[in-house]
Structure formats: C-alpha cells, structure tokens
Amino acid sequence: MEHVVIIGNGISGVTLARHIRKLSNKKITIISAETEYFFSRTALMYVYMGHMTFEHTKPYEDWFWKKNRIELKQAYVTSVNTASKTLHFSEGNTITYDKLVIATGSKPNKFGWPGQDLDGVQGLYSKQDLDRLEQNAPNNEVCKRAVVVGGGLIGIELVEMLNSRNIPVTFLVRESSFWNSVLPEGESEMINRHIKSHGIDLRLSSNLKEIKSDTNGHVSAVIIEETGEELACDLVGLTAGVTPNIDFLKDSEIETGKGVKVNRFLETNIKDVYAIGDCAEQQETVGNRRPIEAVWYTGRMMGETLAQTLCGNKMPYNPGHWFNSAKFMDIEYQTYGWVFNEKGQPDYEQHFHWKHKDDDKCITIAYRKDNNAFLGINTFGIRMKHDVFDKWLTEHRTLDYVISHLKNANFDPEFYSQYDDQIKAAYSNTLQTA
Ligand SMILES: Cc1cc2nc3c(=O)[nH]c(=O)nc-3n(C[C@H](O)[C@H](O)[C@H](O)COP(=O)(O)OP(=O)(O)OC[C@H]3O[C@@H](n4cnc5c(N)ncnc54)[C@H](O)[C@@H]3O)c2cc1C
C-alpha cells in the first residue's frame, strides 16, 4: 500500500490527510514536532485572552485520527534523503515514504538583533510561544511593560493580547503608518488612531536597534534605532513577519528559494515530493498573489487540491479571487479582490473611500478609471459576505452596481441600512465633484 508521509500537522497537512482518506485507502502518516494533535493557530490569541481553552482550539476529537487510520508521529525531521526516500529524525531513527509532502509552515523572522535570543524575547507562532507568553507575561506585575516589534497582522494580535491583561505596550512599527505596505493611507491612519485610543504607545517609523539584558540573561530594555531612546521592558515580542520553516531541507536535493519551490500542481523538482501551505513558493505567481501565501484558507485549498492529485485526479492549484480578513483590536477588516495602496496602485486603478464620522468604520472600493469595473473592496468595521463579492468579481460588475447593491453584500442588512444612505450620498457627491 502506498505510504504518504506529511511533515507538518497544520491546516494544510491535515486537510490533505483528511481528503486523501476520503478518496483512498493509502497509508497516511503526519509528523509534527510541535503538538500531537492539530489545533487552530489563528485561535491562539483567544486562549491567552481567556475566551477559550487550548483544548477548544482542536477542531477534531483525539480519537478522530485513529478512527480514520491517520497515523500521528510527534518528532522533528532533521533531514530528507530523496534518493532513498528516507526521513531522519532528531532522535536518530528514520521513516521511509512513497510520496512526501512538506507542509512545515513558517517561523517568525529574526534579523540578527543584538539580544534577540535573551529570555523574555519571543515570537507568536507556536503552542510553545503561547506557553512562553503565559510565563513571560502572566500579568502586569511580572511584566511591567512589553515591547512588540513589527506592525503586521500578528504584531497587532500580540498587542491586543497583552493589552487584555492590562500590560502597558509599546508598539514599534518600522513603517510611517500602521501596515501601510498594504493598506491605503486613509485606512492605515484610522487604525493608527484606533491603536492609540486603546492606550498603546504606538511608535511609527521606529526600528529596533538592540535588546539589552539584565544580569540573569533576561531582557531588561530595548534601544530604538532612530532616537537612541532606551525603553525598560520585561518582554519583547518579535513579530516582524514570518518565513518558510525549511532549514532542515538545506542539504537535500529539493529546490528552495525563500520557500520550497513548486509548480501549479504543488510538485517540487523531485519526483514524489510536494509542498503545500505557508512553506510553498509558487514558481509562477497566480495572478496578483504573492509567490508565498502565509494565510489559512490557501493552506486548506492547497491541501484539498493536492489530495486530488495524489489520488489520481491531477489538479492545479487555483485559488480564485483573493480575499483575506483580520482584526485590528476592535475593528474587523475584510478584503476581496485587489485594493492597492498608493505606492502599489497601478495607473488604471482609482478608489472610492468612505469613512464614518465615529472613525471606526470605512470602506475603500477600487475600480478601473476607464470603464468603472469593480476591482476590489476593503471594509473596516462592517462585516460583508464573501460569496457576494466573489460573484461580483467573477461577473465583472461596475462600481455603480456595487454601490447600489452593497446592502445585499452585508451580513446584517438591518444594521447596515444606517450606513447605506451615507455611502450612497458620499458616492453621488464624488460623482458631482469628479
Ligand atoms: C498568531 C497567528 C494568527 C494568525 N491569524 C491568521 C488569520 O486570522 N487568518 C489567516 O488567514 N491566517 C492567520 N495566520 C496564519 C495561518 O495560521 C498560517 O497561514 C497557517 O497556520 C499555516 O498553515 P500550514 O499548514 O502551512 O503550517 P503550520 O500551521 O505552521 O504547521 C506546520 C507544522 O509543521 C511543524 N514542523 C515544521 N518543521 C518541522 C520538522 N522539520 N519536523 C517536524 N515538524 C515540523 C511545525 O512545528 C508546525 O506544527 C495566523 C498565524 C499566527 C501565528
């Protein structure tokens, strides 16, 4: 019986295993060093914030895997020999495979900062990071101030987590405005104000220079590059992005760039070896998407797609229209299609922007200047329906159509109707002044 070995029990690896089982009788082994059972990484923050226990982050009961004949092995793979189809574990033992799938996810970036490995300096990625955070920052007596370095989606989650325990937080953001490498100016500036309204010490255009130690090897302060200011703190959260977790492949024949290089069928350069999820790097990008997509649903889609291929129905990875969602403290963010910021905006793209007077809700719609075609939408503080925007993008709807039907895309049309008139009024104003 063919043996499929999957390294990584995250969303991509377990989706693959579940779908292979639905389609075949193959022998399946999932290996992970992190935890025995799959859990939802995106829910880690809610465990620290007390909204759920770690047990609740496991979508499947522990008996599920045995019942579905999916073997779980908790171990760390140190190297891969593709000639003999053998994996080597840190404990010295080995396992062989017929098909190998690399689904090893990401690791937090460290940029060689002095002091980056001190006690009390950590990322936010793994179950072990959650445990470390509980130790390093249980409350504001043990952790009198935390510094979070890196203004992305994980950074703002860590800020919110610490803030929920009343731990004072300084947030060092390299960019001149929060996440403005992605968000248009108006949105990014609204989020700056929102972060500050929670009492967070937001420092824009600020880089970490150095982390200082006390006499016990624990963090005592950070130094800010631009000003030289020394800030006393008990925790430093490093959230300056992630990179594929693939160091263990460096002596193998498998081609890597930043991630494991794959074609549209998620195949690597080596026969019978595939990669999916955060660690996969597309040789040719899909539309405007990045070659590495470190998001939950694309990992799931890659797992579903590869299961088809491995079970005899060869299928390319085809993720459809881009969408994503996140939360910036109390403000929910969703994006569908493409809305570029001012720096990345192509010549043909124009924006319609509306912001509520309370400064906690806004939308930006991107459209083509020449024919008004709808290109994408960002919404903040107003929850929209994915399937509606997906359909409108496929149907090449116009900006006028989208504005006049926005209500249909809203999760809660009753609640939304109060904003609908304001958005339409703002739109007709724009038309009159254009
Ligand atoms: C705090 C946080 C919040 C997030 N929130 C969101 C969100 O709201 N929306 C969203 O779309 N995305 C979010 N993400 C990103 C999302 O969680 C990832 O894209 C997704 O989990 C990646 O899944 P994966 O299967 O590729 O890998 P992972 O989930 O990283 O799983 C890979 C596993 O492989 C193991 N492994 C690695 N190397 C080895 C080895 N050599 N031997 C054995 N085991 C190994 C790892 O320990 C890990 O357990 C968030 C991420 C974090 C950290």
Coordinates of N, CA and C and ligand atoms in Angstrom, one line a residue, residues 7-13 31-34 41-42 75-77 103-106 124-125 154 157 245 248 276-278 294-297 324-325, ligand 1:
I7 N 4.9 16.1 6.4 CA 5.6 16.7 7.5 C 4.9 18.0 7.8
G8 N 4.3 18.1 9.0 CA 3.5 19.3 9.4 C 2.0 18.9 9.6
N9 N 1.6 19.2 10.8 CA 0.1 18.9 11.1 C -0.7 20.2 11.3
G10 N -0.3 21.2 10.4 CA -1.1 22.4 10.4 C -2.3 22.3 9.5
I11 N -3.0 23.4 9.1 CA -4.2 23.3 8.3 C -3.9 22.6 7.0
S12 N -2.8 22.9 6.4 CA -2.5 22.3 5.0 C -2.3 20.8 5.1
G13 N -1.5 20.4 6.1 CA -1.2 19.0 6.2 C -2.4 18.1 6.6
I31 N 3.6 13.9 10.5 CA 4.6 14.2 11.5 C 4.6 15.6 11.9
S32 N 4.7 15.9 13.2 CA 4.9 17.3 13.7 C 5.7 17.3 15.0
A33 N 6.6 18.2 15.1 CA 7.4 18.4 16.3 C 6.6 19.2 17.3
E34 N 5.6 20.0 16.9 CA 5.0 21.0 17.8 C 4.0 20.4 18.8
R41 N -4.3 27.5 14.7 CA -3.2 28.5 15.1 C -3.9 29.9 15.2
T42 N -4.9 30.2 14.4 CA -5.5 31.5 14.4 C -6.2 31.8 15.7
A75 N 7.6 14.2 16.3 CA 9.0 14.1 16.2 C 9.5 15.2 15.2
Y76 N 10.8 15.6 15.3 CA 11.4 16.6 14.5 C 12.2 16.0 13.3
V77 N 11.9 16.3 12.1 CA 12.6 15.8 11.0 C 13.9 16.7 10.8
A103 N 4.8 20.3 4.6 CA 3.8 21.3 5.0 C 4.2 21.9 6.3
T104 N 5.4 22.4 6.3 CA 6.1 22.7 7.6 C 5.8 24.2 8.0
G105 N 5.0 24.9 7.3 CA 4.6 26.3 7.8 C 5.7 27.3 7.8
S106 N 5.6 28.2 8.8 CA 6.5 29.4 8.9 C 7.2 29.4 10.2
L124 N 5.3 35.0 18.2 CA 4.0 34.5 18.5 C 3.6 33.6 17.3
Y125 N 3.9 32.3 17.4 CA 3.6 31.4 16.3 C 3.1 30.1 16.8
I154 N 0.2 39.8 12.9 CA 0.5 39.0 14.2 C 0.9 40.0 15.3
E157 N -2.1 41.5 16.9 CA -2.8 40.5 17.8 C -2.0 40.4 19.1
N245 N 9.5 27.6 7.0 CA 10.3 26.9 8.0 C 10.9 25.7 7.3
F248 N 15.6 22.6 7.5 CA 16.0 21.2 7.6 C 16.2 20.6 6.2
I276 N 3.0 22.3 0.4 CA 1.8 23.0 0.5 C 1.8 23.9 1.7
G277 N 0.9 24.9 1.7 CA 0.8 25.8 2.8 C 1.8 26.9 2.8
D278 N 2.0 27.4 4.0 CA 2.9 28.6 4.2 C 4.3 28.4 3.6
A294 N 1.1 33.2 3.2 CA 1.0 32.7 4.5 C -0.4 32.9 5.1
V295 N -1.4 32.4 4.5 CA -2.8 32.5 5.1 C -3.4 31.2 5.2
W296 N -4.4 31.1 6.1 CA -5.1 29.9 6.5 C -5.8 29.2 5.3
Y297 N -6.6 30.0 4.6 CA -7.5 29.3 3.7 C -6.8 28.8 2.4
N324 N -9.2 38.1 2.2 CA -8.5 37.9 3.4 C -9.3 38.6 4.5
S325 N -9.0 38.3 5.8 CA -9.7 39.0 6.8 C -8.7 39.1 8.0
Ligands
LIG1 C1 -0.9 34.2 15.8 C2 -1.3 33.9 14.4 C3 -2.5 34.4 13.9 C4 -2.9 34.1 12.6 N1 -4.1 34.6 12.2 C5 -4.5 34.3 10.9 C6 -5.8 34.8 10.4 O1 -6.5 35.4 11.2 N2 -6.1 34.5 9.2 C7 -5.3 33.8 8.3 O2 -5.6 33.5 7.2 N3 -4.1 33.4 8.8 C8 -3.7 33.6 10.0 N4 -2.4 33.2 10.4 C9 -1.6 32.4 9.5 C10 -2.0 30.9 9.5 O3 -2.2 30.5 10.8 C11 -1.0 30.1 8.7 O4 -1.0 30.6 7.4 C12 -1.3 28.6 8.7 O5 -1.4 28.1 10.0 C13 -0.2 27.8 8.0 O6 -0.5 26.5 8.0 P1 0.5 25.4 7.5 O7 -0.3 24.1 7.5 O8 1.2 25.8 6.3 O9 1.6 25.3 8.6 P2 1.7 25.4 10.2 O10 0.4 25.7 10.8 O11 2.8 26.3 10.5 O12 2.1 23.9 10.6 C14 3.3 23.4 10.3 C15 3.8 22.4 11.3 O13 4.9 21.7 10.9 C16 5.8 21.6 12.0 N5 7.2 21.4 11.5 C17 7.9 22.3 10.9 N6 9.1 21.8 10.6 C18 9.1 20.5 11.0 C19 10.1 19.5 11.0 N7 11.3 19.7 10.4 N8 9.8 18.3 11.7 C20 8.6 18.2 12.2 N9 7.6 19.1 12.3 C21 7.9 20.3 11.7 C22 5.6 22.9 12.8 O14 6.1 22.8 14.1 C23 4.1 23.1 12.7 O15 3.5 22.4 13.7 C24 -2.0 33.4 11.8 C25 -0.8 33.0 12.2 C26 -0.4 33.2 13.5 C27 0.9 32.7 14.0

